[in-house]
Amino acid sequence: MTFIEAIILGAIQGLTEFLPISSSGHLVLAQHFLEIKDAGNELEVLVHIGTLASILVVFSNDIKSILVNIKSKKNQSFVFLLLIASLPAAALGIGYKDFFELLFDDFYIVSKALLFTGFILCSSYFFKPKNKYHNINSAILIGIAQAFAIVPGISRSGFTISCALLLGINPKDAAKFSFLMAIPAISGAGLMTFIDTNGDFSLSLSVGFGALLSSFLVGVISLRWLLRWLRKGKFHYFGIYCLFLGLVMLLK
């Protein structure tokens, strides 16, 4: 893999990890059109680290507030709900890891999943927030939505935020919960991929650093952009893009 290819894949990961358009689906597309047969597990680890760092930077104040006031019942309850919401994806990802990996080679599956993502995102236009708060039931349902997003082409952020909006949670709290619950999800995915490498990294230092840095920088920009679009009520716009891309892939 060349330095430029690593930067491109890192930037795509950083952009699509947070925008509700499916990072896995876009990486499949990028590797197909760039004719990269195998991006390598080590690249996945590095771009996961980059996007994880993006969340820590953008939500640094929220994370700091939770940690500093961890003894408060409100923060303890919030952390507990985040952990509960992380369980479905963890169980499904570990139990059916080999099955989901096969889906990344199926262009047809990815295109159908993007169409499904587009439908859900467009439907979110009709989800009216009611300023409800997260509870054990909403955490489980949002966690199940995150588990579905293991399928390439289904957006993790798109599904989890849409689910929260459907439950009446306001966009700001929906986004905060979605991206904070991404910390254990992305960390777990990165750890599993790292284990698969058996500690054998073949990427050069420059290529690896380029992928990590581009995923981090683009991740920060795309995450802040998405938060602004959510506040403006334009979340469903991303659904139109996913529908278009899914149709193009399906007809290819």
JSON list of C-alpha atoms in Angstrom, two decimals:
[
{"chain": "A", "resi": 1, "resn": "MET", "atom": "CA", "xyz": [0.00, 0.00, 0.00]},
{"chain": "A", "resi": 2, "resn": "THR", "atom": "CA", "xyz": [1.27, 3.43, -0.89]},
{"chain": "A", "resi": 3, "resn": "PHE", "atom": "CA", "xyz": [1.39, 6.50, 1.34]},
{"chain": "A", "resi": 4, "resn": "ILE", "atom": "CA", "xyz": [-1.29, 8.25, -0.73]},
{"chain": "A", "resi": 5, "resn": "GLU", "atom": "CA", "xyz": [-3.61, 5.22, -0.59]},
{"chain": "A", "resi": 6, "resn": "ALA", "atom": "CA", "xyz": [-3.21, 5.08, 3.19]},
{"chain": "A", "resi": 7, "resn": "ILE", "atom": "CA", "xyz": [-4.07, 8.76, 3.53]},
{"chain": "A", "resi": 8, "resn": "ILE", "atom": "CA", "xyz": [-7.14, 8.34, 1.29]},
{"chain": "A", "resi": 9, "resn": "LEU", "atom": "CA", "xyz": [-8.43, 5.32, 3.24]},
{"chain": "A", "resi": 10, "resn": "GLY", "atom": "CA", "xyz": [-7.72, 7.06, 6.55]},
{"chain": "A", "resi": 11, "resn": "ALA", "atom": "CA", "xyz": [-9.60, 10.17, 5.41]},
{"chain": "A", "resi": 12, "resn": "ILE", "atom": "CA", "xyz": [-12.55, 8.07, 4.21]},
{"chain": "A", "resi": 13, "resn": "GLN", "atom": "CA", "xyz": [-12.65, 6.29, 7.58]},
{"chain": "A", "resi": 14, "resn": "GLY", "atom": "CA", "xyz": [-12.48, 9.59, 9.46]},
{"chain": "A", "resi": 15, "resn": "LEU", "atom": "CA", "xyz": [-15.22, 11.14, 7.32]},
{"chain": "A", "resi": 16, "resn": "THR", "atom": "CA", "xyz": [-17.64, 8.23, 7.22]},
{"chain": "A", "resi": 17, "resn": "GLU", "atom": "CA", "xyz": [-17.13, 6.87, 10.75]},
{"chain": "A", "resi": 18, "resn": "PHE", "atom": "CA", "xyz": [-19.15, 9.79, 12.08]},
{"chain": "A", "resi": 19, "resn": "LEU", "atom": "CA", "xyz": [-21.28, 10.97, 9.18]},
{"chain": "A", "resi": 20, "resn": "PRO", "atom": "CA", "xyz": [-24.25, 8.58, 8.95]},
{"chain": "A", "resi": 21, "resn": "ILE", "atom": "CA", "xyz": [-23.24, 7.12, 5.60]},
{"chain": "A", "resi": 22, "resn": "SER", "atom": "CA", "xyz": [-21.40, 3.93, 6.73]},
{"chain": "A", "resi": 23, "resn": "SER", "atom": "CA", "xyz": [-17.61, 3.86, 7.04]},
{"chain": "A", "resi": 24, "resn": "SER", "atom": "CA", "xyz": [-17.44, 0.12, 6.31]},
{"chain": "A", "resi": 25, "resn": "GLY", "atom": "CA", "xyz": [-19.48, 0.51, 3.12]},
{"chain": "A", "resi": 26, "resn": "HIS", "atom": "CA", "xyz": [-17.30, 3.35, 1.85]},
{"chain": "A", "resi": 27, "resn": "LEU", "atom": "CA", "xyz": [-14.08, 1.50, 2.64]},
{"chain": "A", "resi": 28, "resn": "VAL", "atom": "CA", "xyz": [-15.35, -1.45, 0.60]},
{"chain": "A", "resi": 29, "resn": "LEU", "atom": "CA", "xyz": [-16.06, 0.97, -2.25]},
{"chain": "A", "resi": 30, "resn": "ALA", "atom": "CA", "xyz": [-12.71, 2.75, -1.97]},
{"chain": "A", "resi": 31, "resn": "GLN", "atom": "CA", "xyz": [-10.72, -0.50, -1.94]},
{"chain": "A", "resi": 32, "resn": "HIS", "atom": "CA", "xyz": [-12.70, -1.70, -4.95]},
{"chain": "A", "resi": 33, "resn": "PHE", "atom": "CA", "xyz": [-12.09, 1.41, -7.07]},
{"chain": "A", "resi": 34, "resn": "LEU", "atom": "CA", "xyz": [-8.46, 1.82, -5.92]},
{"chain": "A", "resi": 35, "resn": "GLU", "atom": "CA", "xyz": [-7.98, -1.90, -6.61]},
{"chain": "A", "resi": 36, "resn": "ILE", "atom": "CA", "xyz": [-6.58, -2.52, -3.16]},
{"chain": "A", "resi": 37, "resn": "LYS", "atom": "CA", "xyz": [-7.11, -6.22, -2.61]},
{"chain": "A", "resi": 38, "resn": "ASP", "atom": "CA", "xyz": [-6.34, -6.20, 1.11]},
{"chain": "A", "resi": 39, "resn": "ALA", "atom": "CA", "xyz": [-5.84, -3.03, 3.11]},
{"chain": "A", "resi": 40, "resn": "GLY", "atom": "CA", "xyz": [-4.50, -5.12, 5.97]},
{"chain": "A", "resi": 41, "resn": "ASN", "atom": "CA", "xyz": [-5.60, -5.52, 9.57]},
{"chain": "A", "resi": 42, "resn": "GLU", "atom": "CA", "xyz": [-2.90, -3.15, 10.78]},
{"chain": "A", "resi": 43, "resn": "LEU", "atom": "CA", "xyz": [-4.41, -0.30, 8.76]},
{"chain": "A", "resi": 44, "resn": "GLU", "atom": "CA", "xyz": [-7.79, -0.97, 10.38]},
{"chain": "A", "resi": 45, "resn": "VAL", "atom": "CA", "xyz": [-6.19, -0.76, 13.83]},
{"chain": "A", "resi": 46, "resn": "LEU", "atom": "CA", "xyz": [-4.55, 2.58, 13.05]},
{"chain": "A", "resi": 47, "resn": "VAL", "atom": "CA", "xyz": [-7.63, 4.24, 11.55]},
{"chain": "A", "resi": 48, "resn": "HIS", "atom": "CA", "xyz": [-9.68, 3.02, 14.52]},
{"chain": "A", "resi": 49, "resn": "ILE", "atom": "CA", "xyz": [-7.18, 4.68, 16.84]},
{"chain": "A", "resi": 50, "resn": "GLY", "atom": "CA", "xyz": [-7.46, 7.86, 14.78]},
{"chain": "A", "resi": 51, "resn": "THR", "atom": "CA", "xyz": [-11.26, 8.01, 14.89]},
{"chain": "A", "resi": 52, "resn": "LEU", "atom": "CA", "xyz": [-11.28, 7.10, 18.58]},
{"chain": "A", "resi": 53, "resn": "ALA", "atom": "CA", "xyz": [-8.96, 10.05, 19.24]},
{"chain": "A", "resi": 54, "resn": "SER", "atom": "CA", "xyz": [-11.39, 12.27, 17.31]},
{"chain": "A", "resi": 55, "resn": "ILE", "atom": "CA", "xyz": [-14.20, 11.42, 19.74]},
{"chain": "A", "resi": 56, "resn": "LEU", "atom": "CA", "xyz": [-11.97, 12.05, 22.75]},
{"chain": "A", "resi": 57, "resn": "VAL", "atom": "CA", "xyz": [-11.07, 15.50, 21.40]},
{"chain": "A", "resi": 58, "resn": "VAL", "atom": "CA", "xyz": [-14.54, 16.65, 20.32]},
{"chain": "A", "resi": 59, "resn": "PHE", "atom": "CA", "xyz": [-16.25, 15.35, 23.46]},
{"chain": "A", "resi": 60, "resn": "SER", "atom": "CA", "xyz": [-13.34, 16.12, 25.82]},
{"chain": "A", "resi": 61, "resn": "ASN", "atom": "CA", "xyz": [-15.42, 18.45, 28.01]},
{"chain": "A", "resi": 62, "resn": "ASP", "atom": "CA", "xyz": [-18.24, 15.90, 28.38]},
{"chain": "A", "resi": 63, "resn": "ILE", "atom": "CA", "xyz": [-15.79, 13.09, 29.17]},
{"chain": "A", "resi": 64, "resn": "LYS", "atom": "CA", "xyz": [-13.92, 15.26, 31.67]},
{"chain": "A", "resi": 65, "resn": "SER", "atom": "CA", "xyz": [-17.18, 16.25, 33.36]},
{"chain": "A", "resi": 66, "resn": "ILE", "atom": "CA", "xyz": [-18.23, 12.62, 33.70]},
{"chain": "A", "resi": 67, "resn": "LEU", "atom": "CA", "xyz": [-14.87, 11.51, 35.12]},
{"chain": "A", "resi": 68, "resn": "VAL", "atom": "CA", "xyz": [-14.53, 14.44, 37.53]},
{"chain": "A", "resi": 69, "resn": "ASN", "atom": "CA", "xyz": [-18.06, 13.93, 38.85]},
{"chain": "A", "resi": 70, "resn": "ILE", "atom": "CA", "xyz": [-18.14, 10.13, 38.56]},
{"chain": "A", "resi": 71, "resn": "LYS", "atom": "CA", "xyz": [-19.44, 9.81, 42.13]},
{"chain": "A", "resi": 72, "resn": "SER", "atom": "CA", "xyz": [-22.71, 11.51, 41.21]},
{"chain": "A", "resi": 73, "resn": "LYS", "atom": "CA", "xyz": [-25.62, 9.13, 40.66]},
{"chain": "A", "resi": 74, "resn": "LYS", "atom": "CA", "xyz": [-26.48, 10.87, 37.38]},
{"chain": "A", "resi": 75, "resn": "ASN", "atom": "CA", "xyz": [-23.06, 10.21, 35.85]},
{"chain": "A", "resi": 76, "resn": "GLN", "atom": "CA", "xyz": [-22.86, 6.69, 37.26]},
{"chain": "A", "resi": 77, "resn": "SER", "atom": "CA", "xyz": [-26.25, 5.94, 35.70]},
{"chain": "A", "resi": 78, "resn": "PHE", "atom": "CA", "xyz": [-25.12, 7.42, 32.36]},
{"chain": "A", "resi": 79, "resn": "VAL", "atom": "CA", "xyz": [-21.94, 5.32, 32.28]},
{"chain": "A", "resi": 80, "resn": "PHE", "atom": "CA", "xyz": [-23.99, 2.22, 33.21]},
{"chain": "A", "resi": 81, "resn": "LEU", "atom": "CA", "xyz": [-26.37, 2.89, 30.30]},
{"chain": "A", "resi": 82, "resn": "LEU", "atom": "CA", "xyz": [-23.42, 3.29, 27.92]},
{"chain": "A", "resi": 83, "resn": "LEU", "atom": "CA", "xyz": [-22.06, -0.08, 29.00]},
{"chain": "A", "resi": 84, "resn": "ILE", "atom": "CA", "xyz": [-25.48, -1.73, 28.62]},
{"chain": "A", "resi": 85, "resn": "ALA", "atom": "CA", "xyz": [-25.83, -0.25, 25.14]},
{"chain": "A", "resi": 86, "resn": "SER", "atom": "CA", "xyz": [-22.41, -1.64, 24.17]},
{"chain": "A", "resi": 87, "resn": "LEU", "atom": "CA", "xyz": [-23.25, -5.26, 24.99]},
{"chain": "A", "resi": 88, "resn": "PRO", "atom": "CA", "xyz": [-25.36, -6.28, 21.93]},
{"chain": "A", "resi": 89, "resn": "ALA", "atom": "CA", "xyz": [-22.70, -5.24, 19.40]},
{"chain": "A", "resi": 90, "resn": "ALA", "atom": "CA", "xyz": [-19.94, -6.84, 21.48]},
{"chain": "A", "resi": 91, "resn": "ALA", "atom": "CA", "xyz": [-21.81, -10.15, 21.71]},
{"chain": "A", "resi": 92, "resn": "LEU", "atom": "CA", "xyz": [-22.73, -10.19, 18.02]},
{"chain": "A", "resi": 93, "resn": "GLY", "atom": "CA", "xyz": [-19.29, -9.04, 16.85]},
{"chain": "A", "resi": 94, "resn": "ILE", "atom": "CA", "xyz": [-17.43, -11.68, 18.86]},
{"chain": "A", "resi": 95, "resn": "GLY", "atom": "CA", "xyz": [-19.89, -14.51, 18.26]},
{"chain": "A", "resi": 96, "resn": "TYR", "atom": "CA", "xyz": [-20.27, -14.01, 14.50]},
{"chain": "A", "resi": 97, "resn": "LYS", "atom": "CA", "xyz": [-16.99, -12.34, 13.61]},
{"chain": "A", "resi": 98, "resn": "ASP", "atom": "CA", "xyz": [-16.14, -14.64, 10.69]},
{"chain": "A", "resi": 99, "resn": "PHE", "atom": "CA", "xyz": [-19.62, -14.30, 9.18]},
{"chain": "A", "resi": 100, "resn": "PHE", "atom": "CA", "xyz": [-19.52, -10.49, 9.18]},
{"chain": "A", "resi": 101, "resn": "GLU", "atom": "CA", "xyz": [-16.04, -10.46, 7.67]},
{"chain": "A", "resi": 102, "resn": "LEU", "atom": "CA", "xyz": [-17.37, -12.37, 4.65]},
{"chain": "A", "resi": 103, "resn": "LEU", "atom": "CA", "xyz": [-19.95, -9.64, 4.04]},
{"chain": "A", "resi": 104, "resn": "PHE", "atom": "CA", "xyz": [-17.20, -7.11, 3.28]},
{"chain": "A", "resi": 105, "resn": "ASP", "atom": "CA", "xyz": [-16.50, -8.96, 0.04]},
{"chain": "A", "resi": 106, "resn": "ASP", "atom": "CA", "xyz": [-20.15, -8.87, -1.07]},
{"chain": "A", "resi": 107, "resn": "PHE", "atom": "CA", "xyz": [-20.83, -5.75, -3.16]},
{"chain": "A", "resi": 108, "resn": "TYR", "atom": "CA", "xyz": [-24.52, -6.65, -3.38]},
{"chain": "A", "resi": 109, "resn": "ILE", "atom": "CA", "xyz": [-24.96, -6.86, 0.39]},
{"chain": "A", "resi": 110, "resn": "VAL", "atom": "CA", "xyz": [-23.22, -3.51, 0.91]},
{"chain": "A", "resi": 111, "resn": "SER", "atom": "CA", "xyz": [-25.44, -1.81, -1.69]},
{"chain": "A", "resi": 112, "resn": "LYS", "atom": "CA", "xyz": [-28.64, -3.19, -0.11]},
{"chain": "A", "resi": 113, "resn": "ALA", "atom": "CA", "xyz": [-27.44, -2.15, 3.33]},
{"chain": "A", "resi": 114, "resn": "LEU", "atom": "CA", "xyz": [-26.76, 1.40, 2.10]},
{"chain": "A", "resi": 115, "resn": "LEU", "atom": "CA", "xyz": [-30.29, 1.56, 0.70]},
{"chain": "A", "resi": 116, "resn": "PHE", "atom": "CA", "xyz": [-31.64, 0.44, 4.06]},
{"chain": "A", "resi": 117, "resn": "THR", "atom": "CA", "xyz": [-29.53, 3.06, 5.82]},
{"chain": "A", "resi": 118, "resn": "GLY", "atom": "CA", "xyz": [-30.84, 5.71, 3.43]},
{"chain": "A", "resi": 119, "resn": "PHE", "atom": "CA", "xyz": [-34.44, 4.69, 4.14]},
{"chain": "A", "resi": 120, "resn": "ILE", "atom": "CA", "xyz": [-33.94, 4.92, 7.91]},
{"chain": "A", "resi": 121, "resn": "LEU", "atom": "CA", "xyz": [-32.17, 8.29, 7.69]},
{"chain": "A", "resi": 122, "resn": "CYS", "atom": "CA", "xyz": [-34.86, 9.78, 5.45]},
{"chain": "A", "resi": 123, "resn": "SER", "atom": "CA", "xyz": [-37.52, 8.46, 7.84]},
{"chain": "A", "resi": 124, "resn": "SER", "atom": "CA", "xyz": [-35.82, 10.29, 10.72]},
{"chain": "A", "resi": 125, "resn": "TYR", "atom": "CA", "xyz": [-37.27, 13.52, 9.30]},
{"chain": "A", "resi": 126, "resn": "PHE", "atom": "CA", "xyz": [-40.60, 12.45, 10.80]},
{"chain": "A", "resi": 127, "resn": "PHE", "atom": "CA", "xyz": [-39.16, 11.55, 14.22]},
{"chain": "A", "resi": 128, "resn": "LYS", "atom": "CA", "xyz": [-40.17, 14.41, 16.49]},
{"chain": "A", "resi": 129, "resn": "PRO", "atom": "CA", "xyz": [-38.02, 14.86, 19.62]},
{"chain": "A", "resi": 130, "resn": "LYS", "atom": "CA", "xyz": [-39.93, 14.98, 22.90]},
{"chain": "A", "resi": 131, "resn": "ASN", "atom": "CA", "xyz": [-37.01, 15.77, 25.23]},
{"chain": "A", "resi": 132, "resn": "LYS", "atom": "CA", "xyz": [-37.15, 12.33, 26.79]},
{"chain": "A", "resi": 133, "resn": "TYR", "atom": "CA", "xyz": [-34.16, 11.02, 28.75]},
{"chain": "A", "resi": 134, "resn": "HIS", "atom": "CA", "xyz": [-32.11, 7.88, 28.28]},
{"chain": "A", "resi": 135, "resn": "ASN", "atom": "CA", "xyz": [-33.15, 4.90, 30.38]},
{"chain": "A", "resi": 136, "resn": "ILE", "atom": "CA", "xyz": [-32.46, 1.17, 30.49]},
{"chain": "A", "resi": 137, "resn": "ASN", "atom": "CA", "xyz": [-34.98, 0.44, 27.72]},
{"chain": "A", "resi": 138, "resn": "SER", "atom": "CA", "xyz": [-33.64, 3.12, 25.35]},
{"chain": "A", "resi": 139, "resn": "ALA", "atom": "CA", "xyz": [-30.06, 1.96, 26.04]},
{"chain": "A", "resi": 140, "resn": "ILE", "atom": "CA", "xyz": [-30.93, -1.61, 25.06]},
{"chain": "A", "resi": 141, "resn": "LEU", "atom": "CA", "xyz": [-32.75, -0.54, 21.89]},
{"chain": "A", "resi": 142, "resn": "ILE", "atom": "CA", "xyz": [-29.97, 1.84, 20.82]},
{"chain": "A", "resi": 143, "resn": "GLY", "atom": "CA", "xyz": [-27.47, -0.94, 21.59]},
{"chain": "A", "resi": 144, "resn": "ILE", "atom": "CA", "xyz": [-29.37, -3.31, 19.31]},
{"chain": "A", "resi": 145, "resn": "ALA", "atom": "CA", "xyz": [-29.31, -0.62, 16.59]},
{"chain": "A", "resi": 146, "resn": "GLN", "atom": "CA", "xyz": [-25.53, -0.41, 16.99]},
{"chain": "A", "resi": 147, "resn": "ALA", "atom": "CA", "xyz": [-25.26, -4.19, 16.66]},
{"chain": "A", "resi": 148, "resn": "PHE", "atom": "CA", "xyz": [-27.04, -4.05, 13.27]},
{"chain": "A", "resi": 149, "resn": "ALA", "atom": "CA", "xyz": [-24.39, -1.60, 12.10]},
{"chain": "A", "resi": 150, "resn": "ILE", "atom": "CA", "xyz": [-21.76, -4.34, 12.10]},
{"chain": "A", "resi": 151, "resn": "VAL", "atom": "CA", "xyz": [-23.12, -5.16, 8.64]},
{"chain": "A", "resi": 152, "resn": "PRO", "atom": "CA", "xyz": [-21.06, -3.17, 6.09]},
{"chain": "A", "resi": 153, "resn": "GLY", "atom": "CA", "xyz": [-23.24, -0.48, 4.56]},
{"chain": "A", "resi": 154, "resn": "ILE", "atom": "CA", "xyz": [-25.30, 0.13, 7.69]},
{"chain": "A", "resi": 155, "resn": "SER", "atom": "CA", "xyz": [-24.25, 3.31, 9.46]},
{"chain": "A", "resi": 156, "resn": "ARG", "atom": "CA", "xyz": [-23.50, 2.99, 13.19]},
{"chain": "A", "resi": 157, "resn": "SER", "atom": "CA", "xyz": [-24.07, 6.67, 13.91]},
{"chain": "A", "resi": 158, "resn": "GLY", "atom": "CA", "xyz": [-27.06, 6.81, 11.56]},
{"chain": "A", "resi": 159, "resn": "PHE", "atom": "CA", "xyz": [-28.84, 3.88, 13.16]},
{"chain": "A", "resi": 160, "resn": "THR", "atom": "CA", "xyz": [-28.12, 4.75, 16.79]},
{"chain": "A", "resi": 161, "resn": "ILE", "atom": "CA", "xyz": [-29.03, 8.44, 16.45]},
{"chain": "A", "resi": 162, "resn": "SER", "atom": "CA", "xyz": [-32.16, 7.65, 14.42]},
{"chain": "A", "resi": 163, "resn": "CYS", "atom": "CA", "xyz": [-33.21, 5.13, 17.06]},
{"chain": "A", "resi": 164, "resn": "ALA", "atom": "CA", "xyz": [-32.74, 7.73, 19.81]},
{"chain": "A", "resi": 165, "resn": "LEU", "atom": "CA", "xyz": [-34.70, 10.33, 17.84]},
{"chain": "A", "resi": 166, "resn": "LEU", "atom": "CA", "xyz": [-37.50, 7.82, 17.28]},
{"chain": "A", "resi": 167, "resn": "LEU", "atom": "CA", "xyz": [-37.63, 7.28, 21.07]},
{"chain": "A", "resi": 168, "resn": "GLY", "atom": "CA", "xyz": [-38.16, 11.02, 21.57]},
{"chain": "A", "resi": 169, "resn": "ILE", "atom": "CA", "xyz": [-34.64, 11.93, 22.71]},
{"chain": "A", "resi": 170, "resn": "ASN", "atom": "CA", "xyz": [-33.47, 15.35, 21.54]},
{"chain": "A", "resi": 171, "resn": "PRO", "atom": "CA", "xyz": [-30.76, 15.50, 18.83]},
{"chain": "A", "resi": 172, "resn": "LYS", "atom": "CA", "xyz": [-28.01, 16.82, 21.14]},
{"chain": "A", "resi": 173, "resn": "ASP", "atom": "CA", "xyz": [-28.44, 14.02, 23.71]},
{"chain": "A", "resi": 174, "resn": "ALA", "atom": "CA", "xyz": [-28.92, 11.44, 20.93]},
{"chain": "A", "resi": 175, "resn": "ALA", "atom": "CA", "xyz": [-25.60, 12.40, 19.33]},
{"chain": "A", "resi": 176, "resn": "LYS", "atom": "CA", "xyz": [-23.73, 12.57, 22.65]},
{"chain": "A", "resi": 177, "resn": "PHE", "atom": "CA", "xyz": [-24.90, 9.08, 23.64]},
{"chain": "A", "resi": 178, "resn": "SER", "atom": "CA", "xyz": [-24.19, 7.65, 20.19]},
{"chain": "A", "resi": 179, "resn": "PHE", "atom": "CA", "xyz": [-20.62, 8.89, 20.02]},
{"chain": "A", "resi": 180, "resn": "LEU", "atom": "CA", "xyz": [-19.71, 8.19, 23.63]},
{"chain": "A", "resi": 181, "resn": "MET", "atom": "CA", "xyz": [-20.97, 4.61, 23.22]},
{"chain": "A", "resi": 182, "resn": "ALA", "atom": "CA", "xyz": [-18.74, 4.45, 20.16]},
{"chain": "A", "resi": 183, "resn": "ILE", "atom": "CA", "xyz": [-15.68, 4.61, 22.45]},
{"chain": "A", "resi": 184, "resn": "PRO", "atom": "CA", "xyz": [-16.01, 1.00, 23.69]},
{"chain": "A", "resi": 185, "resn": "ALA", "atom": "CA", "xyz": [-17.31, -0.12, 20.27]},
{"chain": "A", "resi": 186, "resn": "ILE", "atom": "CA", "xyz": [-14.38, 1.31, 18.30]},
{"chain": "A", "resi": 187, "resn": "SER", "atom": "CA", "xyz": [-11.89, 0.27, 20.99]},
{"chain": "A", "resi": 188, "resn": "GLY", "atom": "CA", "xyz": [-13.22, -3.28, 20.95]},
{"chain": "A", "resi": 189, "resn": "ALA", "atom": "CA", "xyz": [-13.16, -3.50, 17.15]},
{"chain": "A", "resi": 190, "resn": "GLY", "atom": "CA", "xyz": [-9.61, -2.16, 17.08]},
{"chain": "A", "resi": 191, "resn": "LEU", "atom": "CA", "xyz": [-8.50, -4.60, 19.78]},
{"chain": "A", "resi": 192, "resn": "MET", "atom": "CA", "xyz": [-10.00, -7.59, 17.98]},
{"chain": "A", "resi": 193, "resn": "THR", "atom": "CA", "xyz": [-8.31, -6.55, 14.74]},
{"chain": "A", "resi": 194, "resn": "PHE", "atom": "CA", "xyz": [-5.01, -6.07, 16.55]},
{"chain": "A", "resi": 195, "resn": "ILE", "atom": "CA", "xyz": [-5.26, -9.58, 17.98]},
{"chain": "A", "resi": 196, "resn": "ASP", "atom": "CA", "xyz": [-5.76, -10.89, 14.44]},
{"chain": "A", "resi": 197, "resn": "THR", "atom": "CA", "xyz": [-2.47, -9.30, 13.37]},
{"chain": "A", "resi": 198, "resn": "ASN", "atom": "CA", "xyz": [-0.56, -11.36, 15.99]},
{"chain": "A", "resi": 199, "resn": "GLY", "atom": "CA", "xyz": [1.58, -8.28, 16.53]},
{"chain": "A", "resi": 200, "resn": "ASP", "atom": "CA", "xyz": [2.94, -8.52, 12.99]},
{"chain": "A", "resi": 201, "resn": "PHE", "atom": "CA", "xyz": [2.78, -5.04, 11.42]},
{"chain": "A", "resi": 202, "resn": "SER", "atom": "CA", "xyz": [3.97, -4.87, 7.82]},
{"chain": "A", "resi": 203, "resn": "LEU", "atom": "CA", "xyz": [3.08, -1.23, 7.13]},
{"chain": "A", "resi": 204, "resn": "SER", "atom": "CA", "xyz": [5.95, 1.24, 6.99]},
{"chain": "A", "resi": 205, "resn": "LEU", "atom": "CA", "xyz": [6.06, 3.96, 9.64]},
{"chain": "A", "resi": 206, "resn": "SER", "atom": "CA", "xyz": [5.20, 6.73, 7.18]},
{"chain": "A", "resi": 207, "resn": "VAL", "atom": "CA", "xyz": [2.24, 4.85, 5.68]},
{"chain": "A", "resi": 208, "resn": "GLY", "atom": "CA", "xyz": [0.86, 3.93, 9.10]},
{"chain": "A", "resi": 209, "resn": "PHE", "atom": "CA", "xyz": [1.28, 7.45, 10.46]},
{"chain": "A", "resi": 210, "resn": "GLY", "atom": "CA", "xyz": [-0.36, 8.94, 7.37]},
{"chain": "A", "resi": 211, "resn": "ALA", "atom": "CA", "xyz": [-3.45, 6.74, 7.80]},
{"chain": "A", "resi": 212, "resn": "LEU", "atom": "CA", "xyz": [-3.72, 7.46, 11.53]},
{"chain": "A", "resi": 213, "resn": "LEU", "atom": "CA", "xyz": [-3.28, 11.22, 11.17]},
{"chain": "A", "resi": 214, "resn": "SER", "atom": "CA", "xyz": [-5.70, 11.59, 8.26]},
{"chain": "A", "resi": 215, "resn": "SER", "atom": "CA", "xyz": [-8.40, 9.54, 10.02]},
{"chain": "A", "resi": 216, "resn": "PHE", "atom": "CA", "xyz": [-7.97, 11.67, 13.16]},
{"chain": "A", "resi": 217, "resn": "LEU", "atom": "CA", "xyz": [-8.00, 15.11, 11.49]},
{"chain": "A", "resi": 218, "resn": "VAL", "atom": "CA", "xyz": [-10.85, 14.32, 9.11]},
{"chain": "A", "resi": 219, "resn": "GLY", "atom": "CA", "xyz": [-12.70, 12.62, 11.98]},
{"chain": "A", "resi": 220, "resn": "VAL", "atom": "CA", "xyz": [-12.63, 15.78, 14.10]},
{"chain": "A", "resi": 221, "resn": "ILE", "atom": "CA", "xyz": [-13.90, 17.89, 11.20]},
{"chain": "A", "resi": 222, "resn": "SER", "atom": "CA", "xyz": [-16.68, 15.48, 10.18]},
{"chain": "A", "resi": 223, "resn": "LEU", "atom": "CA", "xyz": [-17.86, 14.92, 13.76]},
{"chain": "A", "resi": 224, "resn": "ARG", "atom": "CA", "xyz": [-18.18, 18.65, 14.44]},
{"chain": "A", "resi": 225, "resn": "TRP", "atom": "CA", "xyz": [-19.90, 19.10, 11.08]},
{"chain": "A", "resi": 226, "resn": "LEU", "atom": "CA", "xyz": [-22.45, 16.38, 11.87]},
{"chain": "A", "resi": 227, "resn": "LEU", "atom": "CA", "xyz": [-23.26, 17.93, 15.26]},
{"chain": "A", "resi": 228, "resn": "ARG", "atom": "CA", "xyz": [-24.04, 21.24, 13.53]},
{"chain": "A", "resi": 229, "resn": "TRP", "atom": "CA", "xyz": [-26.26, 19.52, 10.96]},
{"chain": "A", "resi": 230, "resn": "LEU", "atom": "CA", "xyz": [-28.14, 17.70, 13.72]},
{"chain": "A", "resi": 231, "resn": "ARG", "atom": "CA", "xyz": [-28.88, 20.97, 15.50]},
{"chain": "A", "resi": 232, "resn": "LYS", "atom": "CA", "xyz": [-30.22, 22.38, 12.21]},
{"chain": "A", "resi": 233, "resn": "GLY", "atom": "CA", "xyz": [-32.49, 19.37, 11.65]},
{"chain": "A", "resi": 234, "resn": "LYS", "atom": "CA", "xyz": [-30.72, 18.28, 8.46]},
{"chain": "A", "resi": 235, "resn": "PHE", "atom": "CA", "xyz": [-29.86, 14.74, 9.56]},
{"chain": "A", "resi": 236, "resn": "HIS", "atom": "CA", "xyz": [-32.16, 13.18, 6.95]},
{"chain": "A", "resi": 237, "resn": "TYR", "atom": "CA", "xyz": [-30.18, 14.78, 4.11]},
{"chain": "A", "resi": 238, "resn": "PHE", "atom": "CA", "xyz": [-27.57, 12.04, 4.50]},
{"chain": "A", "resi": 239, "resn": "GLY", "atom": "CA", "xyz": [-30.28, 9.50, 3.73]},
{"chain": "A", "resi": 240, "resn": "ILE", "atom": "CA", "xyz": [-30.70, 10.91, 0.23]},
{"chain": "A", "resi": 241, "resn": "TYR", "atom": "CA", "xyz": [-26.99, 10.38, -0.39]},
{"chain": "A", "resi": 242, "resn": "CYS", "atom": "CA", "xyz": [-27.10, 6.79, 0.89]},
{"chain": "A", "resi": 243, "resn": "LEU", "atom": "CA", "xyz": [-30.10, 5.96, -1.29]},
{"chain": "A", "resi": 244, "resn": "PHE", "atom": "CA", "xyz": [-28.34, 7.38, -4.35]},
{"chain": "A", "resi": 245, "resn": "LEU", "atom": "CA", "xyz": [-25.07, 5.56, -3.64]},
{"chain": "A", "resi": 246, "resn": "GLY", "atom": "CA", "xyz": [-26.86, 2.29, -2.87]},
{"chain": "A", "resi": 247, "resn": "LEU", "atom": "CA", "xyz": [-28.76, 2.45, -6.17]},
{"chain": "A", "resi": 248, "resn": "VAL", "atom": "CA", "xyz": [-25.59, 3.21, -8.13]},
{"chain": "A", "resi": 249, "resn": "MET", "atom": "CA", "xyz": [-23.84, 0.22, -6.54]},
{"chain": "A", "resi": 250, "resn": "LEU", "atom": "CA", "xyz": [-26.85, -2.03, -7.07]},
{"chain": "A", "resi": 251, "resn": "LEU", "atom": "CA", "xyz": [-27.03, -1.19, -10.78]},
{"chain": "A", "resi": 252, "resn": "LYS", "atom": "CA", "xyz": [-23.27, -1.42, -11.33]}
]
